[in-house]
CSV table of C-alpha atoms and ligand atoms in Angstrom, one decimal:
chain,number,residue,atom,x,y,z
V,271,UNK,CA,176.7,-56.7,-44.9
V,272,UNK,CA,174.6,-58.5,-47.4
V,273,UNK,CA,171.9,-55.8,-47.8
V,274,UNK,CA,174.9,-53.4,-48.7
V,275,UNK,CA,176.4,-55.9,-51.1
V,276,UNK,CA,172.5,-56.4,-52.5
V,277,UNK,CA,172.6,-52.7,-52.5
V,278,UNK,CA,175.4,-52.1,-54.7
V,279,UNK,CA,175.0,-55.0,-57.1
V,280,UNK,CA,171.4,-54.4,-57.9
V,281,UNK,CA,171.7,-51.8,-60.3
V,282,UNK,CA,173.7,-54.0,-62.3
V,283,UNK,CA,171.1,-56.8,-62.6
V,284,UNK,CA,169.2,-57.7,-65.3
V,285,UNK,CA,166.0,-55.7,-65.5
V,286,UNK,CA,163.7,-58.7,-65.7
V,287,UNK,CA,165.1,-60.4,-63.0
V,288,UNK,CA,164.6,-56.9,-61.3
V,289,UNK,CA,161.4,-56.5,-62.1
V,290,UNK,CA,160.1,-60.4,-60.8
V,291,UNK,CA,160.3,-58.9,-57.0
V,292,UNK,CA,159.8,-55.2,-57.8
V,293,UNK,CA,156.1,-56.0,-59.5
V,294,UNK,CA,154.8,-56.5,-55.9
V,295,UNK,CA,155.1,-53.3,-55.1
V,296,UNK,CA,154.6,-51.7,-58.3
V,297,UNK,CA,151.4,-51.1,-60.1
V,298,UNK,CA,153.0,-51.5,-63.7
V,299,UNK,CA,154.4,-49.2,-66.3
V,300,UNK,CA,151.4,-47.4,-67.8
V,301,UNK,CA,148.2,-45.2,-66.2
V,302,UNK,CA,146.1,-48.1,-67.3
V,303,UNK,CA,147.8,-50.1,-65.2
V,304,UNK,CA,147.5,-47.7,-62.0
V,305,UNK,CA,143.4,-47.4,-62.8
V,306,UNK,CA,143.1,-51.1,-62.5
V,307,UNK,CA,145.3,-51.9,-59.9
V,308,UNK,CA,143.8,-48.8,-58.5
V,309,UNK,CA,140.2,-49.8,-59.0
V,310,UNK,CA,141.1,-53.5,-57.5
V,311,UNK,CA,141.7,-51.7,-54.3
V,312,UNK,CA,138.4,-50.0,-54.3
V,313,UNK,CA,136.5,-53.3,-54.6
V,314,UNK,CA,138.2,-54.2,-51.7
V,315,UNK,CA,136.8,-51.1,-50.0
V,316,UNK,CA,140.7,-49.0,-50.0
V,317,UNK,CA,141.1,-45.9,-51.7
V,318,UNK,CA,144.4,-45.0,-53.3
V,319,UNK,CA,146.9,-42.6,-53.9
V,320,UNK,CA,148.4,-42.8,-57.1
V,321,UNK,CA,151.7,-41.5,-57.8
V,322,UNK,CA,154.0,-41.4,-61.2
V,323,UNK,CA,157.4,-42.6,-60.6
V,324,UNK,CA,160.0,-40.4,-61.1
V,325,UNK,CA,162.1,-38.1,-58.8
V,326,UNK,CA,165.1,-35.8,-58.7
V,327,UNK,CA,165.3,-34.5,-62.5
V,328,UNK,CA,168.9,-33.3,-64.0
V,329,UNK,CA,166.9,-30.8,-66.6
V,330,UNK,CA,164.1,-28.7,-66.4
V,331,UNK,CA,162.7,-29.8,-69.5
V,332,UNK,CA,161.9,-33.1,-68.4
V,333,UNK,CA,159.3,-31.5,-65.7
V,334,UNK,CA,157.3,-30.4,-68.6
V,335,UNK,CA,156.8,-33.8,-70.0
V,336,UNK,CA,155.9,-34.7,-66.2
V,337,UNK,CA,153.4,-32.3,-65.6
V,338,UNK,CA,151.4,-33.4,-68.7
V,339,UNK,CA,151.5,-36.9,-67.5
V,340,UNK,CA,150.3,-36.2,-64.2
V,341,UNK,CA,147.4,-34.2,-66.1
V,342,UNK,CA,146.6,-37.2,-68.4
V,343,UNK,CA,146.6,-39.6,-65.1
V,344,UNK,CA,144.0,-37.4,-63.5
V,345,UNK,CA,141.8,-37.2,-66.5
V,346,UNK,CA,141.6,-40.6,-67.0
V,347,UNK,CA,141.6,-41.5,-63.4
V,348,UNK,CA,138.5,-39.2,-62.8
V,349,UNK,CA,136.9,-40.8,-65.9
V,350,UNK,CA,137.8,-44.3,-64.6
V,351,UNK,CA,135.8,-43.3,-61.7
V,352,UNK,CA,138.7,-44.4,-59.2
V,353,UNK,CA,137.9,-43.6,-55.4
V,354,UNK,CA,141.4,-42.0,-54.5
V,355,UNK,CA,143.8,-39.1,-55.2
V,356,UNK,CA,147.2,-38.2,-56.5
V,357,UNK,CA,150.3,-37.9,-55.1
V,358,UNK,CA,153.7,-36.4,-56.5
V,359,UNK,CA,157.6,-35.7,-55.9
V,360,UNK,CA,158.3,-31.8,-56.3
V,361,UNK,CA,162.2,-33.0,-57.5
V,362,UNK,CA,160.5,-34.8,-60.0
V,363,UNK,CA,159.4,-31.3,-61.4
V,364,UNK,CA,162.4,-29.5,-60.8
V,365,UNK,CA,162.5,-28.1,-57.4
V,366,UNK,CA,166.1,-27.9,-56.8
V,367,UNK,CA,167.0,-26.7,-60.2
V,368,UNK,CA,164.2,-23.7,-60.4
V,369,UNK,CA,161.8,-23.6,-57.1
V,370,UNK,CA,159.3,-21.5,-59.5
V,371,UNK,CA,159.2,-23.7,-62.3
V,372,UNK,CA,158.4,-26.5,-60.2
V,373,UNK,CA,156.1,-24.4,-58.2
V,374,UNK,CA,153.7,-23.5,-61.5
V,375,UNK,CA,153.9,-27.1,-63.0
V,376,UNK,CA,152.5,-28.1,-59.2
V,377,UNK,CA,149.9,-25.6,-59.2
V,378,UNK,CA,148.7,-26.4,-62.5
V,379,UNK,CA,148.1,-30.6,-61.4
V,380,UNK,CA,146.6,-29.2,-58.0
V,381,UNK,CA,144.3,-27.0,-60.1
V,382,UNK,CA,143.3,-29.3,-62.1
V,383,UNK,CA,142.9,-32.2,-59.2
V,384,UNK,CA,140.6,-29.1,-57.3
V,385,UNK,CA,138.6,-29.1,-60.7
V,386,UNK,CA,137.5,-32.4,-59.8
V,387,UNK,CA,136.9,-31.9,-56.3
V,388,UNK,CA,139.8,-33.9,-55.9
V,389,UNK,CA,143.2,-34.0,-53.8
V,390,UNK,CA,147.1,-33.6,-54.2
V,391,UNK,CA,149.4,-34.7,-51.7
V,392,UNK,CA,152.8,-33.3,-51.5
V,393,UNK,CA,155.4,-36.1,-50.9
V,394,UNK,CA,158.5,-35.0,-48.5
V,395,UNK,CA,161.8,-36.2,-50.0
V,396,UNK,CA,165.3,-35.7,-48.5
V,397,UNK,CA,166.0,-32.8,-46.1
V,398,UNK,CA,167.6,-30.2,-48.6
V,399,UNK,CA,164.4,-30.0,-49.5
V,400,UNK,CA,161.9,-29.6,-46.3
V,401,UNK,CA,162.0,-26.0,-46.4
V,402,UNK,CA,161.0,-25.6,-49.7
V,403,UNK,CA,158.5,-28.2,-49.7
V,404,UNK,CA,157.0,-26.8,-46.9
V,405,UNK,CA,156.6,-23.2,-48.6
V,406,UNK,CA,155.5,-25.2,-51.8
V,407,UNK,CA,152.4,-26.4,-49.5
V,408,UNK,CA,151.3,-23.2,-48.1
V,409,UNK,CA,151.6,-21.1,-51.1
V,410,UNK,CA,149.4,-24.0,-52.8
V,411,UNK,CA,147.3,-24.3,-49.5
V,412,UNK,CA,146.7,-20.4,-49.6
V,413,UNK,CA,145.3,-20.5,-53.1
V,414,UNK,CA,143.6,-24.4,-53.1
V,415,UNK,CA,142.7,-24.7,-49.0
V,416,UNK,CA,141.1,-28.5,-49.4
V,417,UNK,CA,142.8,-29.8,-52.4
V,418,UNK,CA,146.5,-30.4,-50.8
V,419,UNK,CA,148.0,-32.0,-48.4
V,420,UNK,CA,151.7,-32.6,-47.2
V,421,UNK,CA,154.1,-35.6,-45.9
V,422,UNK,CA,155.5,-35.1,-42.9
V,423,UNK,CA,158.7,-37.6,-41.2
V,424,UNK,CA,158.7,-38.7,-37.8
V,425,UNK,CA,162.3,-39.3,-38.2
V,426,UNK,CA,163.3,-35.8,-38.4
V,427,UNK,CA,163.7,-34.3,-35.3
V,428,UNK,CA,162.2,-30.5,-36.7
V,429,UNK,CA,159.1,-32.4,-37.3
V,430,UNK,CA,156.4,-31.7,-34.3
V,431,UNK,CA,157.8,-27.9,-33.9
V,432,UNK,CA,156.8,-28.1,-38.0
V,433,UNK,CA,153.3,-29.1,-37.0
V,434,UNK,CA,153.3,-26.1,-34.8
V,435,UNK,CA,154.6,-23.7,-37.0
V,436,UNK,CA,152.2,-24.4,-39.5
V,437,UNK,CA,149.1,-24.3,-37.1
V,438,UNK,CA,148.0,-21.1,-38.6
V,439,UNK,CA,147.4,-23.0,-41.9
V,440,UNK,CA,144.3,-24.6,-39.4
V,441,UNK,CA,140.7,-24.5,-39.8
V,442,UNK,CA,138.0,-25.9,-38.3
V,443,UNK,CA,135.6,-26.7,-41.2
V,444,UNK,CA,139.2,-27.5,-43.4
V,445,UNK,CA,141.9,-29.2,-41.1
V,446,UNK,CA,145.4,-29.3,-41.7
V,447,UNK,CA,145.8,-32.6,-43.5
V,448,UNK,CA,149.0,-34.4,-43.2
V,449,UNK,CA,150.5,-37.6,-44.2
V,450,UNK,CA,152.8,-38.9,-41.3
V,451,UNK,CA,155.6,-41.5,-42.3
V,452,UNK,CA,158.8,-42.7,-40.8
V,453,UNK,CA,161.1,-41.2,-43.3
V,454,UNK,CA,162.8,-43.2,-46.1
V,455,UNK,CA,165.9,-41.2,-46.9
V,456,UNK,CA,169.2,-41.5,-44.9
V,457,UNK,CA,169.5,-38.6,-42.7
V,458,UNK,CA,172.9,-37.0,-40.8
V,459,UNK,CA,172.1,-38.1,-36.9
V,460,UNK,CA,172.2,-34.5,-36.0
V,461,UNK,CA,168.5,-34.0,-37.4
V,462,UNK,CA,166.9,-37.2,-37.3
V,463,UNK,CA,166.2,-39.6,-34.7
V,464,UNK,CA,167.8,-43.3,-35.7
V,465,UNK,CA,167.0,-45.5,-32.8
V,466,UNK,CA,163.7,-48.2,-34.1
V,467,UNK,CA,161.8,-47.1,-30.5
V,468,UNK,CA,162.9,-43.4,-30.8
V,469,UNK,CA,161.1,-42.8,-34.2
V,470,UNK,CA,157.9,-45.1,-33.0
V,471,UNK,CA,157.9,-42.5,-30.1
V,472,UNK,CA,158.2,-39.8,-31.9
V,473,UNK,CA,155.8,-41.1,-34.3
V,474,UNK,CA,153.1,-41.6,-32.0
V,475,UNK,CA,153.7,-37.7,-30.5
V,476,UNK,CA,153.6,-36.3,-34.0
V,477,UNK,CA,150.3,-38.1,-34.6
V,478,UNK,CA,148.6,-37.1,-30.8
V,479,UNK,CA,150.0,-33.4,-31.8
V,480,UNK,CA,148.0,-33.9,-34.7
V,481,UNK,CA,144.8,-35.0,-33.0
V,482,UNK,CA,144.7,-32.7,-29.9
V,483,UNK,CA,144.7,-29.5,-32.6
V,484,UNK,CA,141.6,-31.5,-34.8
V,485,UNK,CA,143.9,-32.1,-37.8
V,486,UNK,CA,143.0,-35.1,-40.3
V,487,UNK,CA,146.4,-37.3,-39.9
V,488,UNK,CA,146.9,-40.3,-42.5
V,489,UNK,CA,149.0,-42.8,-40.2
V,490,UNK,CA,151.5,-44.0,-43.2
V,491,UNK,CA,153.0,-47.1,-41.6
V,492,UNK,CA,153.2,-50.8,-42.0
V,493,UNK,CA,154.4,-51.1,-38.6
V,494,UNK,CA,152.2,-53.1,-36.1
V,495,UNK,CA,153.0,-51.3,-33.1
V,496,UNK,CA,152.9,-47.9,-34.8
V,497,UNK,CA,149.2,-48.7,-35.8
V,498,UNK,CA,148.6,-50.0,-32.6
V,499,UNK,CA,149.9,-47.0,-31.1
V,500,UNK,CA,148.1,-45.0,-33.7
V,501,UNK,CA,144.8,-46.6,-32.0
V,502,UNK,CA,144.9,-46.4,-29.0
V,503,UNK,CA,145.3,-42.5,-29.5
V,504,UNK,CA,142.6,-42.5,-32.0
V,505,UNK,CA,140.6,-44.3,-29.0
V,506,UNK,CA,141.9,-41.8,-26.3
V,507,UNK,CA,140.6,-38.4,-28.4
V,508,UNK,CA,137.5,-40.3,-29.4
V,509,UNK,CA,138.3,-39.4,-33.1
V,510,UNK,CA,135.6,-39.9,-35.2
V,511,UNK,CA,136.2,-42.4,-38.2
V,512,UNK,CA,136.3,-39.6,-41.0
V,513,UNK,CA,138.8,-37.4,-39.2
V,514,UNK,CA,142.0,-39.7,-39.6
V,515,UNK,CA,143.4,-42.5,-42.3
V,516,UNK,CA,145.4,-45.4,-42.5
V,517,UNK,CA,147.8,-45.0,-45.4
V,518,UNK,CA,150.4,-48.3,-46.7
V,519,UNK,CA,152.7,-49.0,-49.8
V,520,UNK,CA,151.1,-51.3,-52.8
V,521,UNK,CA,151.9,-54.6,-51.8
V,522,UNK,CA,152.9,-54.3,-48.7
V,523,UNK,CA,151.7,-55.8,-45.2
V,524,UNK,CA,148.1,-56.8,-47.1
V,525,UNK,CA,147.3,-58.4,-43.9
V,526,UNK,CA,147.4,-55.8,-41.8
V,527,UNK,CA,145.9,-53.6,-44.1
V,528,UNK,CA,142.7,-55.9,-44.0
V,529,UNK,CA,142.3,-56.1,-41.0
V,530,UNK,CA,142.1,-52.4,-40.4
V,531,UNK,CA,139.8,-52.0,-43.0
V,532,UNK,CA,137.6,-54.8,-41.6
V,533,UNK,CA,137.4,-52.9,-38.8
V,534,UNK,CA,136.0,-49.6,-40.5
V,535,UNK,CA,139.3,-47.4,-40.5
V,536,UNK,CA,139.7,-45.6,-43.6
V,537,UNK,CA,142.7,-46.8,-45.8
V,538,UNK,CA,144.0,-45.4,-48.4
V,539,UNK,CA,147.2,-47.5,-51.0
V,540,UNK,CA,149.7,-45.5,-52.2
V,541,UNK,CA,149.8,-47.2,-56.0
V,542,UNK,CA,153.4,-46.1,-57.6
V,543,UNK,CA,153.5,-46.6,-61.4
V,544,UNK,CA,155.8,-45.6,-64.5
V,545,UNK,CA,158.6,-46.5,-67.2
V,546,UNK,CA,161.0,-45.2,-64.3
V,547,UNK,CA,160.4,-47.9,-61.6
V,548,UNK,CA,163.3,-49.2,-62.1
V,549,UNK,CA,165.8,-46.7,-61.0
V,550,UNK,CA,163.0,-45.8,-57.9
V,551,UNK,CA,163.4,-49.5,-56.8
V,552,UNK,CA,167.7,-49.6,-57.2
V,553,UNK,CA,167.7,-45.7,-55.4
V,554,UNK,CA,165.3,-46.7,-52.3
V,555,UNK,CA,167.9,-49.6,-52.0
V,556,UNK,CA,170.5,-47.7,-52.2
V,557,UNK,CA,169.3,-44.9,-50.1
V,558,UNK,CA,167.9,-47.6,-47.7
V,559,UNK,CA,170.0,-51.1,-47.7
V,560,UNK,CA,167.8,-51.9,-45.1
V,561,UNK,CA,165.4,-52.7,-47.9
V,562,UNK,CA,167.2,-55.4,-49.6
V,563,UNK,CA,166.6,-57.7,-46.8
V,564,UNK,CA,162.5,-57.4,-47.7
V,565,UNK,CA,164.5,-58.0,-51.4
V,566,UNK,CA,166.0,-61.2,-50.3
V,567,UNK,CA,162.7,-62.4,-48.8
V,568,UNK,CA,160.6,-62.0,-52.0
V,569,UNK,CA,163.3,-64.1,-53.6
V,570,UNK,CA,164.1,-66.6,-51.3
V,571,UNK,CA,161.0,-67.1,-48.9
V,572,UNK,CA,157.9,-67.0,-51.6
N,297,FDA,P1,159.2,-50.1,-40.7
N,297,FDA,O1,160.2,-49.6,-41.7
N,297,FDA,O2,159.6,-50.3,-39.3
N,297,FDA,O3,158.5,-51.4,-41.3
N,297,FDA,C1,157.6,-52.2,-40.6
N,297,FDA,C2,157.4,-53.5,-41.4
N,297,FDA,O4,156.7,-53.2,-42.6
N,297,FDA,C3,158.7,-54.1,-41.9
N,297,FDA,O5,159.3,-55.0,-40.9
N,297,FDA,C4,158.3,-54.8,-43.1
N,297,FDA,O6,157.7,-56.1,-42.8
N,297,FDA,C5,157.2,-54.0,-43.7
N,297,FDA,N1,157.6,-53.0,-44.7
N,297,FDA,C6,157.8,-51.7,-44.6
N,297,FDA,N2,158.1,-51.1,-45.7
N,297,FDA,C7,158.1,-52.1,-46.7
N,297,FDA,C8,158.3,-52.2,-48.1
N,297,FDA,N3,158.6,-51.1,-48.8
N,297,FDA,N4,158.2,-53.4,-48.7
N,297,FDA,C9,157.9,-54.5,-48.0
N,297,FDA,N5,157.7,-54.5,-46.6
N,297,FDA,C10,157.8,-53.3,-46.0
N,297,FDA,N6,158.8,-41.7,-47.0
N,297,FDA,C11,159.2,-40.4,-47.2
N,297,FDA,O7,160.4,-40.1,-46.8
N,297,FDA,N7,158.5,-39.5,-47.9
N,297,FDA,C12,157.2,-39.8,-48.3
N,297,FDA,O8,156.6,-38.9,-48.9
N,297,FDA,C13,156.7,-41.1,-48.1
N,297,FDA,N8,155.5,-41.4,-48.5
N,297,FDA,C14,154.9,-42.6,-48.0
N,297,FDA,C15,153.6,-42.9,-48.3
N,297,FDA,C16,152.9,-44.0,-47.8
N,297,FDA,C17,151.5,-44.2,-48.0
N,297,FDA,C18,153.7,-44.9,-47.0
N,297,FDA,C19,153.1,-46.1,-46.3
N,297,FDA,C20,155.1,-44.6,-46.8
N,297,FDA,C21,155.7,-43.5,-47.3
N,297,FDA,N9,157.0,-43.2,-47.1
N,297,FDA,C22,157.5,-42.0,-47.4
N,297,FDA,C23,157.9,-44.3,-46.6
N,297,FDA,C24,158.1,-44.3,-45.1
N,297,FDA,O9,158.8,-43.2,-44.7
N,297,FDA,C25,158.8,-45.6,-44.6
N,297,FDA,O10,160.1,-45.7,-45.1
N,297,FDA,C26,158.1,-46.9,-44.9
N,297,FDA,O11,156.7,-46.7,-44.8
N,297,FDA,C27,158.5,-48.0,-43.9
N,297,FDA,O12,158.2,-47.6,-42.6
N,297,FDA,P2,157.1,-48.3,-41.7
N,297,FDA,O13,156.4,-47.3,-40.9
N,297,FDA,O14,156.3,-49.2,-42.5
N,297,FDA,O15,158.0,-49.1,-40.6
């Protein structure tokens, strides 16, 4: 009841107020910003994943503007030196307006990522668009084998016959590298799992799926017995350390996310940025009013 009413009146809020809970969780407005938060986490022994806020475009000519930014943030990124790679939205470069627009602006960042030797992930947004995010991935996989990755949402129930389906994209010497999350978007019952325990299961399959065909999973979660879970597989298959991550959101559970790294797990942050934060933070609350309750902690409880 009061998440919803947080929900609905947060987009009416002043920005500044706003921003005083969102900054946690954001790296700041400008790639600068991203490089040094970025290269903080690197001191601390984390790689990162930056991403550029922004999702869902109206018109095409915005994904223009987006692709050269995502070009500018990998130049000065590699230049910076950062240990991590890039993540990005398809929406944000038009997928559901024109599939091959967004398709060449997305091959041109992977292609200039793979000029570096470095990595793209493919973010999964709502389900309208799994099926064209998923052909995005191999078309880009087909032409750039170890410089892309996808998200894939333990919430949706397609989700471990995906895996399967896309086993032929498999190789030994370059495995199938995929980011496993819960899911953020709300999802009709009908194709997602809602139950709390019946996503951790389902989780924890996906990932062991993962594992038994030598894939490289990145175990996105800030839930305890998720990561738990996670290694106790990790422990069962006697996965060697460079053959999975640990993956969290800037900000979030730091104290869990230290003391995986203190053990030796890999981790990689996922370090949004951007002039658009803003209407990402009011959407994911929107989407997700489950979120304003982490809201009303950052206010109240500091
Ligand atoms: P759960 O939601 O059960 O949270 C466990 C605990 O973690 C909470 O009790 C809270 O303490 C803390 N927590 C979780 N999220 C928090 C937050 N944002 N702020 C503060 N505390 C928080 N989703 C998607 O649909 N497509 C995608 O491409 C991605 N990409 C992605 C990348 C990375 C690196 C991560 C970590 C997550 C995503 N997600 C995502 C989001 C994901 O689907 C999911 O919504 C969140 O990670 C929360 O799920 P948890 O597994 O953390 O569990």
């Amino acid at each position: 009841m009061v998440n919803k009413l947080i929900a609905k009146i947060l987009p009416y809020m002043p920005q500044k107020l706003v921003w005083q809970f969102s900054k946690e969780y954001i790296a700041g407005e400008t790639i600068d910003d991203a490089v040094k938060a970025s290269k903080e986490l690197n001191k601390e022994g984390i790689l990162t994943t930056i991403d550029v806020l922004g999702e869902f475009i109206k018109n095409l000519g915005e994904a223009e503007a987006n692709k050269r930014e995502y070009l500018e943030v990998i130049e000065i990124a590699e230049r910076a030196g950062v240990k991590g790679n890039y993540s990005l939205k398809p929406t944000f470069f038009g997928l559901l307006i024109d599939t091959e627009t967004a398709y060449g602006h997305i091959r041109e960042i992977v292609a200039k990522a793979a000029s570096h030797g470095n990595f793209v992930r493919i973010d999964m947004e709502d389900s309208p668009c799994t099926d064209r995010e998923i052909e995005l991935f191999r078309r880009l996989k087909a032409e750039f084998p170890s410089n892309v990755g996808l998200v894939l949402q333990a919430y949706l129930k397609r989700t471990y016959q995906d895996i399967k389906n896309m086993k032929d994209l498999h190789r030994a010497d370059i495995p199938l590298n995929f980011r496993l999350c819960k899911g953020i978007y709300v999802e009709p019952a009908s194709i997602s799992y809602k139950n709390y325990d019946e996503i951790n299961h389902h989780f924890l399959e996906d990932i062991e799926l993962m594992l038994q065909e030598g894939m490289y999973p990145a175990i996105a979660t800030h839930d305890k017995p998720v990561v738990e879970g996670a290694l106790k597989l990790i422990e069962k298959y006697q996965v060697p350390k460079d053959r999975y991550e640990f993956q969290m959101l800037y900000g979030v559970t730091p104290a869990l996310r230290k003391s995986l790294v203190d053990q030796g797990h890999t981790m990689r942050v996922y370090v949004p940025f951007g002039k658009q934060w803003f209407g990402y933070c009011t959407r994911r609350i929107k989407e997700n009013p489950k979120m304003a309750s982490v809201i009303m902690k950052a206010i109240f409880f500091k």
